[in-house]
PDB file of C-alpha atoms in Angstrom:
ATOM      1  CA  UNK A  13       0.000   0.000   0.000  1.00  0.00           C
ATOM      2  CA  UNK A  14       1.031   3.620  -0.289  1.00  0.00           C
ATOM      3  CA  UNK A  15       1.830   4.095   3.388  1.00  0.00           C
ATOM      4  CA  UNK A  16       3.947   0.929   3.525  1.00  0.00           C
ATOM      5  CA  UNK A  17       5.760   1.947   0.338  1.00  0.00           C
ATOM      6  CA  UNK A  18       6.623   5.345   1.804  1.00  0.00           C
ATOM      7  CA  UNK A  19       8.142   3.661   4.863  1.00  0.00           C
ATOM      8  CA  UNK A  20      10.015   1.114   2.741  1.00  0.00           C
ATOM      9  CA  UNK A  21      11.528   3.861   0.569  1.00  0.00           C
ATOM     10  CA  UNK A  22      13.330   5.183   3.642  1.00  0.00           C
ATOM     11  CA  UNK A  23      14.980   1.813   4.347  1.00  0.00           C
ATOM     12  CA  UNK A  24      18.573   1.449   3.026  1.00  0.00           C
ATOM     13  CA  UNK A  25      18.682  -0.211  -0.404  1.00  0.00           C
ATOM     14  CA  UNK A  26      20.277  -3.512   0.687  1.00  0.00           C
ATOM     15  CA  UNK A  27      17.762  -3.941   3.498  1.00  0.00           C
ATOM     16  CA  UNK A  28      14.921  -2.983   1.137  1.00  0.00           C
ATOM     17  CA  UNK A  29      16.171  -5.586  -1.340  1.00  0.00           C
ATOM     18  CA  UNK A  30      16.006  -8.244   1.368  1.00  0.00           C
ATOM     19  CA  UNK A  31      12.473  -7.257   2.362  1.00  0.00           C
ATOM     20  CA  UNK A  32      11.242  -7.290  -1.242  1.00  0.00           C
ATOM     21  CA  UNK A  33      12.938 -10.580  -2.157  1.00  0.00           C
ATOM     22  CA  UNK A  34      11.493 -12.190   0.972  1.00  0.00           C
ATOM     23  CA  UNK A  35       8.014 -11.002  -0.012  1.00  0.00           C
ATOM     24  CA  UNK A  36       8.466 -12.355  -3.545  1.00  0.00           C
ATOM     25  CA  UNK A  37       9.617 -15.729  -2.200  1.00  0.00           C
ATOM     26  CA  UNK A  38       6.538 -15.853   0.034  1.00  0.00           C
ATOM     27  CA  UNK A  39       4.300 -14.896  -2.898  1.00  0.00           C
ATOM     28  CA  UNK A  40       5.732 -17.617  -5.153  1.00  0.00           C
ATOM     29  CA  UNK A  41       5.848 -20.121  -2.298  1.00  0.00           C
ATOM     30  CA  UNK A  42       9.567 -20.883  -2.574  1.00  0.00           C
ATOM     31  CA  UNK A  43      12.880 -19.167  -2.017  1.00  0.00           C
ATOM     32  CA  UNK A  44      14.061 -20.723  -5.283  1.00  0.00           C
ATOM     33  CA  UNK A  45      12.002 -18.074  -7.085  1.00  0.00           C
ATOM     34  CA  UNK A  46      14.458 -15.375  -6.006  1.00  0.00           C
ATOM     35  CA  UNK A  47      17.623 -17.394  -5.399  1.00  0.00           C
ATOM     36  CA  UNK A  48      20.519 -15.997  -7.391  1.00  0.00           C
ATOM     37  CA  UNK A  49      18.711 -12.861  -8.553  1.00  0.00           C
ATOM     38  CA  UNK A  50      21.254 -11.157 -10.801  1.00  0.00           C
ATOM     39  CA  UNK A  51      19.668  -7.715 -10.994  1.00  0.00           C
ATOM     40  CA  UNK A  52      17.612  -5.687  -8.573  1.00  0.00           C
ATOM     41  CA  UNK A  53      16.106  -2.293  -9.285  1.00  0.00           C
ATOM     42  CA  UNK A  54      13.650  -0.279  -7.236  1.00  0.00           C
ATOM     43  CA  UNK A  55      11.654   2.668  -8.554  1.00  0.00           C
ATOM     44  CA  UNK A  56      10.661   5.281  -5.987  1.00  0.00           C
ATOM     45  CA  UNK A  57       7.578   6.722  -7.669  1.00  0.00           C
ATOM     46  CA  UNK A  58       7.119   9.273  -4.888  1.00  0.00           C
ATOM     47  CA  UNK A  59      10.315  11.071  -5.924  1.00  0.00           C
ATOM     48  CA  UNK A  60       9.502  10.914  -9.654  1.00  0.00           C
ATOM     49  CA  UNK A  61       9.030  14.451 -10.958  1.00  0.00           C
ATOM     50  CA  UNK A  62       6.309  13.719 -13.532  1.00  0.00           C
ATOM     51  CA  UNK A  63       4.276  11.058 -11.733  1.00  0.00           C
ATOM     52  CA  UNK A  64       4.287  12.507  -8.246  1.00  0.00           C
ATOM     53  CA  UNK A  65       3.985   9.184  -6.488  1.00  0.00           C
ATOM     54  CA  UNK A  66       1.935   6.908  -8.675  1.00  0.00           C
ATOM     55  CA  UNK A  67       2.765   4.538 -11.511  1.00  0.00           C
ATOM     56  CA  UNK A  68      -0.525   5.242 -13.266  1.00  0.00           C
ATOM     57  CA  UNK A  69      -3.071   8.007 -13.718  1.00  0.00           C
ATOM     58  CA  UNK A  70      -5.675   8.257 -10.996  1.00  0.00           C
ATOM     59  CA  UNK A  71      -8.879   9.828 -12.212  1.00  0.00           C
ATOM     60  CA  UNK A  72     -11.329  11.585  -9.900  1.00  0.00           C
ATOM     61  CA  UNK A  73     -14.669   9.819  -9.298  1.00  0.00           C
ATOM     62  CA  UNK A  74     -16.957   9.873 -12.333  1.00  0.00           C
ATOM     63  CA  UNK A  75     -14.424  11.114 -14.890  1.00  0.00           C
ATOM     64  CA  UNK A  76     -13.977   7.778 -16.673  1.00  0.00           C
ATOM     65  CA  UNK A  77     -17.714   7.110 -16.920  1.00  0.00           C
ATOM     66  CA  UNK A  78     -18.455  10.634 -18.164  1.00  0.00           C
ATOM     67  CA  UNK A  79     -15.594  10.754 -20.667  1.00  0.00           C
ATOM     68  CA  UNK A  80     -15.377   7.136 -21.860  1.00  0.00           C
ATOM     69  CA  UNK A  81     -13.394   6.632 -25.059  1.00  0.00           C
ATOM     70  CA  UNK A  82     -12.526  10.335 -25.345  1.00  0.00           C
ATOM     71  CA  UNK A  83     -10.462  10.037 -22.174  1.00  0.00           C
ATOM     72  CA  UNK A  84      -8.720   6.874 -23.398  1.00  0.00           C
ATOM     73  CA  UNK A  85      -7.924   8.227 -26.894  1.00  0.00           C
ATOM     74  CA  UNK A  86      -8.938   4.922 -28.453  1.00  0.00           C
ATOM     75  CA  UNK A  87      -9.590   6.391 -31.858  1.00  0.00           C
ATOM     76  CA  UNK A  88      -6.753   7.342 -34.169  1.00  0.00           C
ATOM     77  CA  UNK A  89      -6.253  11.017 -34.828  1.00  0.00           C
ATOM     78  CA  UNK A  90      -4.885  11.496 -38.317  1.00  0.00           C
ATOM     79  CA  UNK A  91      -1.476   9.873 -38.386  1.00  0.00           C
ATOM     80  CA  UNK A  92      -1.418   9.285 -34.621  1.00  0.00           C
ATOM     81  CA  UNK A  93      -2.377   6.054 -32.920  1.00  0.00           C
ATOM     82  CA  UNK A  94      -2.413   6.133 -29.137  1.00  0.00           C
ATOM     83  CA  UNK A  95      -1.339   3.200 -27.014  1.00  0.00           C
ATOM     84  CA  UNK A  96      -0.516   3.021 -23.359  1.00  0.00           C
ATOM     85  CA  UNK A  97      -1.972   1.470 -20.274  1.00  0.00           C
ATOM     86  CA  UNK A  98      -4.283   4.418 -19.649  1.00  0.00           C
ATOM     87  CA  UNK A  99      -5.946   3.907 -23.057  1.00  0.00           C
ATOM     88  CA  UNK A 100      -7.072   0.360 -22.213  1.00  0.00           C
ATOM     89  CA  UNK A 101     -10.732  -0.504 -21.732  1.00  0.00           C
ATOM     90  CA  UNK A 102      -9.839  -3.292 -19.287  1.00  0.00           C
ATOM     91  CA  UNK A 103      -7.246  -2.897 -16.500  1.00  0.00           C
ATOM     92  CA  UNK A 104      -6.111   0.646 -17.346  1.00  0.00           C
ATOM     93  CA  UNK A 105      -2.991   1.539 -15.444  1.00  0.00           C
ATOM     94  CA  UNK A 106      -1.715  -2.025 -15.241  1.00  0.00           C
ATOM     95  CA  UNK A 107       0.435  -4.329 -17.355  1.00  0.00           C
ATOM     96  CA  UNK A 108      -2.622  -6.147 -18.702  1.00  0.00           C
ATOM     97  CA  UNK A 109      -4.027  -2.810 -19.861  1.00  0.00           C
ATOM     98  CA  UNK A 110      -0.772  -1.959 -21.611  1.00  0.00           C
ATOM     99  CA  UNK A 111      -0.891  -5.277 -23.466  1.00  0.00           C
ATOM    100  CA  UNK A 112      -4.486  -4.660 -24.550  1.00  0.00           C
ATOM    101  CA  UNK A 113      -3.743  -1.102 -25.681  1.00  0.00           C
ATOM    102  CA  UNK A 114      -0.635  -2.154 -27.593  1.00  0.00           C
ATOM    103  CA  UNK A 115      -2.564  -4.865 -29.411  1.00  0.00           C
ATOM    104  CA  UNK A 116      -5.374  -2.471 -30.276  1.00  0.00           C
ATOM    105  CA  UNK A 117      -3.004   0.196 -31.596  1.00  0.00           C
ATOM    106  CA  UNK A 118      -1.055  -2.372 -33.616  1.00  0.00           C
ATOM    107  CA  UNK A 119      -4.300  -3.614 -35.168  1.00  0.00           C
ATOM    108  CA  UNK A 120      -5.224  -0.025 -36.068  1.00  0.00           C
ATOM    109  CA  UNK A 121      -1.887   0.481 -37.832  1.00  0.00           C
ATOM    110  CA  UNK A 122      -2.189  -2.828 -39.694  1.00  0.00           C
ATOM    111  CA  UNK A 123      -5.720  -1.855 -40.780  1.00  0.00           C
ATOM    112  CA  UNK A 124      -4.394   1.465 -42.118  1.00  0.00           C
ATOM    113  CA  UNK A 125      -1.726  -0.365 -44.096  1.00  0.00           C
ATOM    114  CA  UNK A 126      -4.377  -2.560 -45.683  1.00  0.00           C
ATOM    115  CA  UNK A 127      -6.345  -5.346 -44.053  1.00  0.00           C
ATOM    116  CA  UNK A 128      -4.781  -8.139 -46.103  1.00  0.00           C
ATOM    117  CA  UNK A 129      -1.298  -6.659 -46.111  1.00  0.00           C
ATOM    118  CA  UNK A 130       1.453  -7.517 -43.670  1.00  0.00           C
ATOM    119  CA  UNK A 131       3.130  -4.571 -41.980  1.00  0.00           C
ATOM    120  CA  UNK A 132       5.510  -2.873 -44.397  1.00  0.00           C
ATOM    121  CA  UNK A 133       3.272  -3.213 -47.444  1.00  0.00           C
ATOM    122  CA  UNK A 134      -0.044  -1.751 -48.461  1.00  0.00           C
ATOM    123  CA  UNK A 135      -1.510   1.695 -48.833  1.00  0.00           C
ATOM    124  CA  UNK A 136       0.750   4.009 -46.829  1.00  0.00           C
ATOM    125  CA  UNK A 137      -1.267   7.094 -47.745  1.00  0.00           C
ATOM    126  CA  UNK A 138      -3.544   6.393 -44.762  1.00  0.00           C
ATOM    127  CA  UNK A 139      -0.662   6.600 -42.290  1.00  0.00           C
TER     128      UNK A 139
END
């Protein structure tokens, strides 16, 4: 949670690494899941200048239901196709949402190139 994350960010990096790896081992049910981890990186979102403490956009109550697809930029705008976790219709702000949005945007680009054409061929005047 946010409060626990704020406390953990103040813990020295090596100690924080131990806490996080222990939690991952508990989550996966075995210490083998984290044994020999070769790389460890922590992102302190609270200190991030442009996010201000959150890894995703947090909309005020009612904004998403009032704005719908306009908020998510799910339609192409000229030569621009928007993709990103916040443009997803399911799980916006999470990895699953990013996967959905990427797939949707890729399909839009392929459709602009020509429905039967693989990427790299087709009518590029629509791009």
